[in-house]
Coordinates of N, CA and C in Angstrom, one line a residue:
X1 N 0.9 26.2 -80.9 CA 1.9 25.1 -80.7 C 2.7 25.4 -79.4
X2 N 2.6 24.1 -78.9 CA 3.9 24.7 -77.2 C 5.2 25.1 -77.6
X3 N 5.5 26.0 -76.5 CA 6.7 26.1 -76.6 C 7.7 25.1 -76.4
X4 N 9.0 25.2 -76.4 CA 10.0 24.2 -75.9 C 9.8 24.3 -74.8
X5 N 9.8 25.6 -74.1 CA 9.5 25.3 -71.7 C 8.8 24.3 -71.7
X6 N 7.5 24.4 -72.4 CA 6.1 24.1 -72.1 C 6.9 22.6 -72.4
X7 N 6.9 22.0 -73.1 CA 7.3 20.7 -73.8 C 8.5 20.1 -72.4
X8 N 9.4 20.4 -72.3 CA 10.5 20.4 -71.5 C 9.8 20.2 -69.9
X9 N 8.8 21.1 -69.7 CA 8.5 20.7 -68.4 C 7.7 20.0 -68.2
X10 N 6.8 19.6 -69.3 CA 5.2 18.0 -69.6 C 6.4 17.1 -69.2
X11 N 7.5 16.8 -70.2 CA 8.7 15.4 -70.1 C 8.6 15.1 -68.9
X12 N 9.6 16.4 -67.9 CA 9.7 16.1 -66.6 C 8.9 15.9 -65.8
X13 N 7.6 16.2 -65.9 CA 6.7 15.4 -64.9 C 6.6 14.3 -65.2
X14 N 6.3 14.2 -66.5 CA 6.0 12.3 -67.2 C 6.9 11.7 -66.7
X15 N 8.8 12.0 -66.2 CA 9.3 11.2 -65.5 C 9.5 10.4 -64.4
X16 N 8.9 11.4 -63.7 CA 8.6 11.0 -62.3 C 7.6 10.1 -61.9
X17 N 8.0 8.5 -61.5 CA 7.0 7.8 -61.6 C 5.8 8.3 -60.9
X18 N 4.8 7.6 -61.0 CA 3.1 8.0 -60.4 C 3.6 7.6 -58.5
X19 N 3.9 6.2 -58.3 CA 4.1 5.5 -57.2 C 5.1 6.9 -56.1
X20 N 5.5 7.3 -56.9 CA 6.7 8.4 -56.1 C 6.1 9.2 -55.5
X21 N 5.2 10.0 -56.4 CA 4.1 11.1 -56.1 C 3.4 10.8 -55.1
X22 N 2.8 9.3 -54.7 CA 2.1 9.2 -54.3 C 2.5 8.4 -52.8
X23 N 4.0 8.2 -52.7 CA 4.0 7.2 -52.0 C 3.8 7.9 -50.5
X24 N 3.0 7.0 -49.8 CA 3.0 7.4 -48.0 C 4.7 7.9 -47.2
X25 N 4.3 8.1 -46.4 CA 5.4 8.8 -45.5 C 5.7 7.6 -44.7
X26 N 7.0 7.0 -44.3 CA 7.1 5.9 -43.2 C 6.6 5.9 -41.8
X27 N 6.0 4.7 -41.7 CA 5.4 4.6 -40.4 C 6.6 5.4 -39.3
X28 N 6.0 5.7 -37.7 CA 6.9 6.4 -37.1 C 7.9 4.9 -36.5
X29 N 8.8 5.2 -35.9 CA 9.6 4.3 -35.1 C 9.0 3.9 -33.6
X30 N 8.8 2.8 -33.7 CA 8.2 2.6 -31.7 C 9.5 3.0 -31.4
X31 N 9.3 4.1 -30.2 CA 10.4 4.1 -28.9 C 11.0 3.3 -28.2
X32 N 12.2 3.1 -27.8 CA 12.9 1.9 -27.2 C 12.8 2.5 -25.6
X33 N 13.2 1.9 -24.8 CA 12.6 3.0 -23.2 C 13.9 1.8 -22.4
X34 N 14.5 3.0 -21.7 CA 15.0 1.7 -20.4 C 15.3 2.5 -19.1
X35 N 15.4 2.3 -18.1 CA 15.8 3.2 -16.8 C 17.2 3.2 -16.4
X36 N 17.5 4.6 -15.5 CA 19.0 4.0 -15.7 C 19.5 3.5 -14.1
X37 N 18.1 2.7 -13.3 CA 18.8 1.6 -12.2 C 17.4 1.1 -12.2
X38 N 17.5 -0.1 -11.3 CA 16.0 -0.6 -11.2 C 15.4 -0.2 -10.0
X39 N 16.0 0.7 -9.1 CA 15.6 1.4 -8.0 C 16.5 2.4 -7.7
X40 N 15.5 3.1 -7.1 CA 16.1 4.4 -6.5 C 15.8 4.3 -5.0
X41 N 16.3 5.5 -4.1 CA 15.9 5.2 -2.6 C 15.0 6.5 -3.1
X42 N 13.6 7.1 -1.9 CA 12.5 7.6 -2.3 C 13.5 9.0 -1.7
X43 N 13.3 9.9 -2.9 CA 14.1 11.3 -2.9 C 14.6 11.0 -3.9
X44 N 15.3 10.3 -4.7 CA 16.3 9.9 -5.1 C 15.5 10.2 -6.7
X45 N 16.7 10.3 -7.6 CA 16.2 11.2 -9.7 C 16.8 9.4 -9.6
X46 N 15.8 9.5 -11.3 CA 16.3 8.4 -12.3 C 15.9 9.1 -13.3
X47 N 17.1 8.6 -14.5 CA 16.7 8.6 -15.9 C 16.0 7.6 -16.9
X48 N 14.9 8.2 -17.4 CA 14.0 7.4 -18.4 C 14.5 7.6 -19.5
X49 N 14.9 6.8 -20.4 CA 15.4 7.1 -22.1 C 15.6 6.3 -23.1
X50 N 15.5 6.5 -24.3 CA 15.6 5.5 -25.3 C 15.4 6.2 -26.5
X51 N 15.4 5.6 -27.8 CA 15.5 5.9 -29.2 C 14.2 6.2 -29.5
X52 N 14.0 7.2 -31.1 CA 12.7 6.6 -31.6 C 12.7 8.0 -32.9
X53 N 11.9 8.0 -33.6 CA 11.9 8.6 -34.8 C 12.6 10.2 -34.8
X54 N 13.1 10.7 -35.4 CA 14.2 12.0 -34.5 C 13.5 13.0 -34.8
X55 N 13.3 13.8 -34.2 CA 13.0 15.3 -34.3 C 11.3 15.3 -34.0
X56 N 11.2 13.9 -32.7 CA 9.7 14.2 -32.8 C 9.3 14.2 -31.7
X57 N 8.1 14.5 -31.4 CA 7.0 14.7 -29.9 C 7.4 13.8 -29.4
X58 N 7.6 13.0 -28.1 CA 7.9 11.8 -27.0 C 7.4 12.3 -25.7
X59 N 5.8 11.4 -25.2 CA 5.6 11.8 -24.3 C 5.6 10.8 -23.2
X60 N 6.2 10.9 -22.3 CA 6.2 9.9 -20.7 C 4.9 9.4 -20.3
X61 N 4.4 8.6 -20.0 CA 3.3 8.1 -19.1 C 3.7 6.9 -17.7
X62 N 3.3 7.5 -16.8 CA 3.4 6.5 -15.7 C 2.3 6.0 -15.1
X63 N 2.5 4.9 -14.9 CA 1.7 4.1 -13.9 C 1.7 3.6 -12.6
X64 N 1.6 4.3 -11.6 CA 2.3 3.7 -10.6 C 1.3 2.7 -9.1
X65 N 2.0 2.4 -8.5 CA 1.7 1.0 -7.6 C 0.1 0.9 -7.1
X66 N -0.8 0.9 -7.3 CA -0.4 -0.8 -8.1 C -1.1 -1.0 -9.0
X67 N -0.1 -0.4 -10.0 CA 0.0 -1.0 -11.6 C -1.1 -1.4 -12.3
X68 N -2.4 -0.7 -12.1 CA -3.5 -0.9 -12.8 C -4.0 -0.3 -14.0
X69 N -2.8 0.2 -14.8 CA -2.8 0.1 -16.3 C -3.2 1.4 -16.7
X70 N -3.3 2.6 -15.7 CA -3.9 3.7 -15.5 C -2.5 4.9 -15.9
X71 N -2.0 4.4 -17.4 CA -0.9 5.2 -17.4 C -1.2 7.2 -18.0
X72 N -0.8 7.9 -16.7 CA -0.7 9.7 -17.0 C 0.2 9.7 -17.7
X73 N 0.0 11.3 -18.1 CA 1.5 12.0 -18.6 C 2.0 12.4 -17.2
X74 N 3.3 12.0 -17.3 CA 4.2 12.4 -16.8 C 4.8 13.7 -17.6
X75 N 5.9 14.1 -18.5 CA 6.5 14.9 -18.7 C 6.6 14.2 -20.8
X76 N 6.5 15.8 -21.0 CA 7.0 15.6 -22.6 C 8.4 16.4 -23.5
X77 N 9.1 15.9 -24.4 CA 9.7 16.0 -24.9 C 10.0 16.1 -26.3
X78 N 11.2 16.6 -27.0 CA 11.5 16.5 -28.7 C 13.0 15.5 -28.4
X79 N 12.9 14.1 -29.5 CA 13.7 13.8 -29.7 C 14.7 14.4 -30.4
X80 N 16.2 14.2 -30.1 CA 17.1 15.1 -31.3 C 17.3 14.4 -32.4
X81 N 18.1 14.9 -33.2 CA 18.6 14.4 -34.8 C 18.8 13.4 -34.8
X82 N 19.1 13.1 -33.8 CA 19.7 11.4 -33.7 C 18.6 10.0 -33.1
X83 N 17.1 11.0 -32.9 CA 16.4 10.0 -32.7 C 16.3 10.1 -31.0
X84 N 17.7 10.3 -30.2 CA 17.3 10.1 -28.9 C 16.5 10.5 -28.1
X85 N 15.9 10.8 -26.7 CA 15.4 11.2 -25.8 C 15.9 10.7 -24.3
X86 N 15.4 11.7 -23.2 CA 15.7 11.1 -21.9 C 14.5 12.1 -21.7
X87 N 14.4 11.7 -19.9 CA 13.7 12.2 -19.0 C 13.9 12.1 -17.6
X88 N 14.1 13.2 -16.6 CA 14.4 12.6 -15.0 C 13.4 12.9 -14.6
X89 N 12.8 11.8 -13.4 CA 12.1 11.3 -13.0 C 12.2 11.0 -11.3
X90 N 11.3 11.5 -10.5 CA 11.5 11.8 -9.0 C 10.5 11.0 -8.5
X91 N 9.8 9.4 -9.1 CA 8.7 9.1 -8.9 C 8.6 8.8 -7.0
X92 N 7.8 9.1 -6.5 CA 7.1 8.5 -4.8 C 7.2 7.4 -4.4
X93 N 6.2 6.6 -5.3 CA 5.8 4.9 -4.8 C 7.0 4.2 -6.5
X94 N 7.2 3.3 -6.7 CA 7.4 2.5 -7.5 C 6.6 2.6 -8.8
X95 N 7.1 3.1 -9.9 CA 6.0 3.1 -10.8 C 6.4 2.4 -12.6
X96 N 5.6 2.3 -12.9 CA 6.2 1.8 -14.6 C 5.5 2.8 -15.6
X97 N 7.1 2.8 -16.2 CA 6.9 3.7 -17.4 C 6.4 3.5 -18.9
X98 N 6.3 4.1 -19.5 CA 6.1 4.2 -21.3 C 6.3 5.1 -22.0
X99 N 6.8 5.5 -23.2 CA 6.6 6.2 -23.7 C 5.9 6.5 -24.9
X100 N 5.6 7.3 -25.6 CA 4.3 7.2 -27.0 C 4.7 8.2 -27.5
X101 N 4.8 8.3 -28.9 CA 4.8 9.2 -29.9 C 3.5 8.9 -31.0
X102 N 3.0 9.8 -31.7 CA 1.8 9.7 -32.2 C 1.3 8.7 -31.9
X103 N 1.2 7.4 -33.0 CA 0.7 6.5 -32.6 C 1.0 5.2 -32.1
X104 N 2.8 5.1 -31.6 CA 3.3 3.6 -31.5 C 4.1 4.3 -30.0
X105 N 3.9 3.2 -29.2 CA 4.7 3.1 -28.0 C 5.8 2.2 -27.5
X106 N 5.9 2.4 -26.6 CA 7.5 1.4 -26.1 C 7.0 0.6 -25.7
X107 N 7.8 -0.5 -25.0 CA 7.4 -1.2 -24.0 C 7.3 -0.7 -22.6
X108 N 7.0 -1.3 -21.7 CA 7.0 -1.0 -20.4 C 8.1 -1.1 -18.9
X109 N 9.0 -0.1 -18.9 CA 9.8 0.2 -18.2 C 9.6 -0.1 -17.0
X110 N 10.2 -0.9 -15.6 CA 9.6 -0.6 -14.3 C 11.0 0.2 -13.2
X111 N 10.0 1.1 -12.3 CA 11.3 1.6 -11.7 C 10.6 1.5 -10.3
X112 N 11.3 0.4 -9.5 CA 11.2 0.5 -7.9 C 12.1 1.7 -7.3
X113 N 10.7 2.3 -5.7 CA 11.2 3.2 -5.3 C 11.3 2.5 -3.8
X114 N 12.8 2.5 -3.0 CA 12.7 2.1 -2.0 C 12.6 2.7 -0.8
X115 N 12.3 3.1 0.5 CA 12.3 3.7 2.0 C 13.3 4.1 2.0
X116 N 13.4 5.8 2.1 CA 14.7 6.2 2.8 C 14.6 5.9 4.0
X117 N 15.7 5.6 4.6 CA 15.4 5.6 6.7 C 16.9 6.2 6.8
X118 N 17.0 7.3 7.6 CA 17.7 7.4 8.3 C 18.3 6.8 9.6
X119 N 19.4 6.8 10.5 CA 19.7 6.4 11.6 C 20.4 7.1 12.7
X120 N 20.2 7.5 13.9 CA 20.8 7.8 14.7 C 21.2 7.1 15.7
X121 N 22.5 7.1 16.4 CA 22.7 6.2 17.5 C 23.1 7.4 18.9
X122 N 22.7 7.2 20.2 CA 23.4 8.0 21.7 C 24.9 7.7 21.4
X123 N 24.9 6.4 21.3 CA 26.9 6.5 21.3 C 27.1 5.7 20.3
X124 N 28.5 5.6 20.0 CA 28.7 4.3 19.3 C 30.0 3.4 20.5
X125 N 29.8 3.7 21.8 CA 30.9 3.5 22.4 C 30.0 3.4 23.7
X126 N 29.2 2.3 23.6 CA 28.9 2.1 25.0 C 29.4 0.9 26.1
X127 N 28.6 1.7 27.6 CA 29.1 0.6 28.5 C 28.3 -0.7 28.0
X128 N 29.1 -1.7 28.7 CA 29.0 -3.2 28.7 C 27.4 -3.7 29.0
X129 N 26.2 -3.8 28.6 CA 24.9 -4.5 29.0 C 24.3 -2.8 29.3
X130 N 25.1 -1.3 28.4 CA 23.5 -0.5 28.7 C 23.5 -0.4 27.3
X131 N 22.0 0.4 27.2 CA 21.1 0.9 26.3 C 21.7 1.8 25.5
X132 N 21.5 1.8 24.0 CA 21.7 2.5 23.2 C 20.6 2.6 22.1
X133 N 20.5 4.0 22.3 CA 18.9 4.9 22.0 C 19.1 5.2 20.1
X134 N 18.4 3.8 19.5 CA 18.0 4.2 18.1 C 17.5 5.1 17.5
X135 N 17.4 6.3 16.5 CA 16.4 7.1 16.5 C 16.3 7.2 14.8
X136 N 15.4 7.9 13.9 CA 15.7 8.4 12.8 C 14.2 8.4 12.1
X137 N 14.1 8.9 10.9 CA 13.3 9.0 10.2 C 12.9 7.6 8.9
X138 N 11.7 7.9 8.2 CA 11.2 6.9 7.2 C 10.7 7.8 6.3
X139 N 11.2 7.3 4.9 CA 10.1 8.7 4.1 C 10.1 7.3 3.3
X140 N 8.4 7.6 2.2 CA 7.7 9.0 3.1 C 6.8 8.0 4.0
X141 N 6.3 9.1 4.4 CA 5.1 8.6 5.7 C 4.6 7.4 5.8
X142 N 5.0 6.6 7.0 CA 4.7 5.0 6.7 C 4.0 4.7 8.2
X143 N 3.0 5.8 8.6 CA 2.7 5.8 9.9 C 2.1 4.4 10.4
X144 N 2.5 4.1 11.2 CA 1.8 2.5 11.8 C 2.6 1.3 11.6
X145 N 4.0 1.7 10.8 CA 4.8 0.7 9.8 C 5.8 0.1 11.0
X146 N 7.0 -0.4 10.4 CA 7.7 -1.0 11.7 C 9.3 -0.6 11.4
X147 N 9.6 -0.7 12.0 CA 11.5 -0.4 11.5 C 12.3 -1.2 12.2
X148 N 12.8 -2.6 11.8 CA 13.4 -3.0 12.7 C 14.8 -2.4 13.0
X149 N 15.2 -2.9 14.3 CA 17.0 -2.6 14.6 C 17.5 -3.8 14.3
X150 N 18.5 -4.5 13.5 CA 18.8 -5.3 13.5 C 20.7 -5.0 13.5
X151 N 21.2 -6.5 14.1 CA 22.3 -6.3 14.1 C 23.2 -7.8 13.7
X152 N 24.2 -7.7 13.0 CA 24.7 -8.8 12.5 C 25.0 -9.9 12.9
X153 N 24.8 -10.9 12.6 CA 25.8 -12.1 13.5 C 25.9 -13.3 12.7
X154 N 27.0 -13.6 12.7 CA 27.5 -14.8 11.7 C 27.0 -14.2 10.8
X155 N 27.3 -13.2 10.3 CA 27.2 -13.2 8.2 C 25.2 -12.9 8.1
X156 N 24.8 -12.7 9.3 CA 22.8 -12.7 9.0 C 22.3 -11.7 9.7
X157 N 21.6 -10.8 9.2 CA 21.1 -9.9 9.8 C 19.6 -10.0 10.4
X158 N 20.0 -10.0 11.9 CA 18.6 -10.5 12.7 C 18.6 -9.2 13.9
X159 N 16.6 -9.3 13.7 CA 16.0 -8.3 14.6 C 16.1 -8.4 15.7
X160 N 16.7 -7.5 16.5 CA 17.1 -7.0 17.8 C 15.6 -6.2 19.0
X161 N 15.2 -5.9 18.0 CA 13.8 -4.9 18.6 C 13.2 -4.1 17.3
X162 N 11.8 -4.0 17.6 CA 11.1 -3.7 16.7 C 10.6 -2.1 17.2
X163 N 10.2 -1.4 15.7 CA 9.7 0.0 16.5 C 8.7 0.4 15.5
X164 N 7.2 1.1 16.1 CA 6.4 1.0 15.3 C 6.3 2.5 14.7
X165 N 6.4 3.2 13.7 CA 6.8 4.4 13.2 C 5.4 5.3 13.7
X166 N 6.0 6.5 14.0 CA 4.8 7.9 14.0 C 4.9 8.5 13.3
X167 N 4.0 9.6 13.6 CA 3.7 10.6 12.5 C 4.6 11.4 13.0
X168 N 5.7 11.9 11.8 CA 6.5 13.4 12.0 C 6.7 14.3 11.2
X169 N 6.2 14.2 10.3 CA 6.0 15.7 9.0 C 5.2 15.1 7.7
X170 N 4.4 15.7 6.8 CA 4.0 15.4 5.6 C 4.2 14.6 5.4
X171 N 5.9 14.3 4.6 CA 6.8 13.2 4.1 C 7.8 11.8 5.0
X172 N 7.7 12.1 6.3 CA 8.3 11.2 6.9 C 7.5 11.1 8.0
X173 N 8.0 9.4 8.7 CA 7.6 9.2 10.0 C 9.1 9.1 10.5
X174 N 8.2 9.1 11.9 CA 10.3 8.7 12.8 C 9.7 7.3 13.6
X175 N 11.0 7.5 14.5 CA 11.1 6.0 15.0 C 11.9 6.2 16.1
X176 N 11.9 5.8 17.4 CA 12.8 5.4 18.3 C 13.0 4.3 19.0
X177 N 13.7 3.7 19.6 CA 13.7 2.2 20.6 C 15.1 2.4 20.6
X178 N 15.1 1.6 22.5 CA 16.8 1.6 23.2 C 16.8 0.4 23.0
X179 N 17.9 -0.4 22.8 CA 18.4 -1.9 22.9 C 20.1 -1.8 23.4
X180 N 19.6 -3.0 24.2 CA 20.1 -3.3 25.0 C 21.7 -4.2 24.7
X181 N 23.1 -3.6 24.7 CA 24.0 -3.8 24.1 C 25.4 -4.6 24.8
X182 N 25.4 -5.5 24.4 CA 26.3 -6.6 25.6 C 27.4 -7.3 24.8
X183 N 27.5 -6.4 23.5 CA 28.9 -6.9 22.9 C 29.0 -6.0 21.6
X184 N 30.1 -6.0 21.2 CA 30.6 -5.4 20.2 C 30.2 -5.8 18.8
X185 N 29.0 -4.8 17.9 CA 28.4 -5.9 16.7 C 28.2 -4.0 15.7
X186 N 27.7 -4.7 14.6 CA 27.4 -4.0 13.8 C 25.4 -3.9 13.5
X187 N 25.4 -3.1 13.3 CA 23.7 -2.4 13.3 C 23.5 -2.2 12.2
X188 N 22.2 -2.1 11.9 CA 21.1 -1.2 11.1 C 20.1 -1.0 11.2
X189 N 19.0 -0.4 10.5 CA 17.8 -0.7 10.9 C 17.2 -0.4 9.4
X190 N 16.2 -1.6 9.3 CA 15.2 -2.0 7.8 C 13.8 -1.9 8.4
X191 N 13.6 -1.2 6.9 CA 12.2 -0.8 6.7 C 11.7 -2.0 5.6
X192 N 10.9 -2.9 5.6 CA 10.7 -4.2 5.0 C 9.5 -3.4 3.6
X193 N 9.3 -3.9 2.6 CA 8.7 -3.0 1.5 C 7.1 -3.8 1.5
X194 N 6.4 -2.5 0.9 CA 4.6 -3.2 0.8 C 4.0 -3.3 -0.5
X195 N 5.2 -3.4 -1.8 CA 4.6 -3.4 -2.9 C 4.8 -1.9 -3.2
X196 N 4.0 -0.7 -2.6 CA 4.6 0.3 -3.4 C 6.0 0.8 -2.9
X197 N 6.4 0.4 -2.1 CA 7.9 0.9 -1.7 C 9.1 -1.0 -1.9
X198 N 9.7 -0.7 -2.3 CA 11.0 -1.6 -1.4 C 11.5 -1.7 -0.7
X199 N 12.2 -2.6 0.4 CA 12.3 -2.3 1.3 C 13.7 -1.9 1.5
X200 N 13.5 -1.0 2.5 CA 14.7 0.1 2.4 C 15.7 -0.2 3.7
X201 N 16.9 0.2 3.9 CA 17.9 0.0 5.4 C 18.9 1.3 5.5
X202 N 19.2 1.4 6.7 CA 19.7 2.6 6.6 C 21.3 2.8 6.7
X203 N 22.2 3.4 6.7 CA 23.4 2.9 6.9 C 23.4 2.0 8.3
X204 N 24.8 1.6 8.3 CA 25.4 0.4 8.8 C 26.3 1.7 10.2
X205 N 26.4 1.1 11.6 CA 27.0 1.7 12.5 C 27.3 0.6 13.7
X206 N 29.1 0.7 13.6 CA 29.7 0.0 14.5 C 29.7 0.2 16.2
X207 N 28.4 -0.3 17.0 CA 29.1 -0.1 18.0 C 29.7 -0.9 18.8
X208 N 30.9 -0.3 20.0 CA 32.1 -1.3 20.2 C 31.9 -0.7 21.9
X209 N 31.7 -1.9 22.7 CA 31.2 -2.0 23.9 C 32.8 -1.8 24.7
X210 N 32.8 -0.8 26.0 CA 33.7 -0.8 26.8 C 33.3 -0.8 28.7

């Protein structure tokens, strides 16, 4: 004859419905993904991040220009208690993100990367009708590209002289051209974008003719 244990612990399993025992584990959470600008200038970090089941694997995949579906790992991570995740992100050309946990993904994040260009000017204080000698760099390397000088007028920025970029290190080309300066205006110079870059401009510099 059983004992009372024996009896006492048959009950308590018989309580426990069958469906309980058996039920599956919840599907995971698709990840939510968003960036935190829609461009960077090229050098420049962004953050990748969003939600998704907490305390689990979250791995990055990029795709970048031109966007033929060919998404790598990028970088992996553990979401915390709370489900979150991030990632910073130093991409080259323009690229779109995702992220994936086992078996469910996010949507597809995109982050434009635009032309750094530097600028240098000989003066900001020149004589009346001479030359003032543009100079500066383009990252990365856009050898054969163009950089215009442009300078303001009525509220529009229009090209002044054009300059075709060389080769000056791994990551950058440079640029030079003199234009010819016969009144007092404001400058820049734009790198116009090819799809993998945006187009980039460099600071703004007042020169005031005397």
């Amino acid at each position: 004859m059983p004992s009372k244990r024996a009896i006492a612990t048959a009950e308590a399993a018989l309580a426990i419905p069958a469906a309980a025992i058996a039920a599956p584990k919840p599907p995971p959470t698709a990840p939510t993904i968003a960036v935190s600008a829609p461009a960077v200038t090229f050098g420049k970090a962004a953050t990748v991040s969003g939600t998704t089941t907490a305390n689990t694997a979250v791995t990055l995949r990029g795709d970048a220009y031109p966007f033929n579906n060919a998404f790598a790992q990028v970088a992996k991570t553990t979401s915390n208690a709370a489900g979150a995740y991030s990632f910073t992100v130093t991409p080259g050309t323009s690229t779109h993100y995702r992220a994936e946990i086992r078996k469910a993904q996010s949507a597809v994040a995109a982050l434009a990367v635009r032309w750094k260009v530097t600028r240098k000017v000989s003066t900001k204080r020149p004589k009346r009708g001479s030359r003032v000698l543009f100079s500066g760099l383009v990252s990365p390397a856009h050898v054969g590209g163009t950089a215009a000088i442009q300078r303001r007028t009525g509220g529009v920025w229009k090209t002044v002289k054009n300059a075709t970029l060389a080769a000056s290190t791994a990551t950058s080309s440079a640029y030079s051209a003199r234009v010819r300066v016969r009144s007092t205006g404001t400058y820049r110079v734009r790198v116009e974008g090819d799809g993998a870059h945006d187009a980039g401009n460099s600071s703004k510099v007042k020169l005031t003719v005397h």
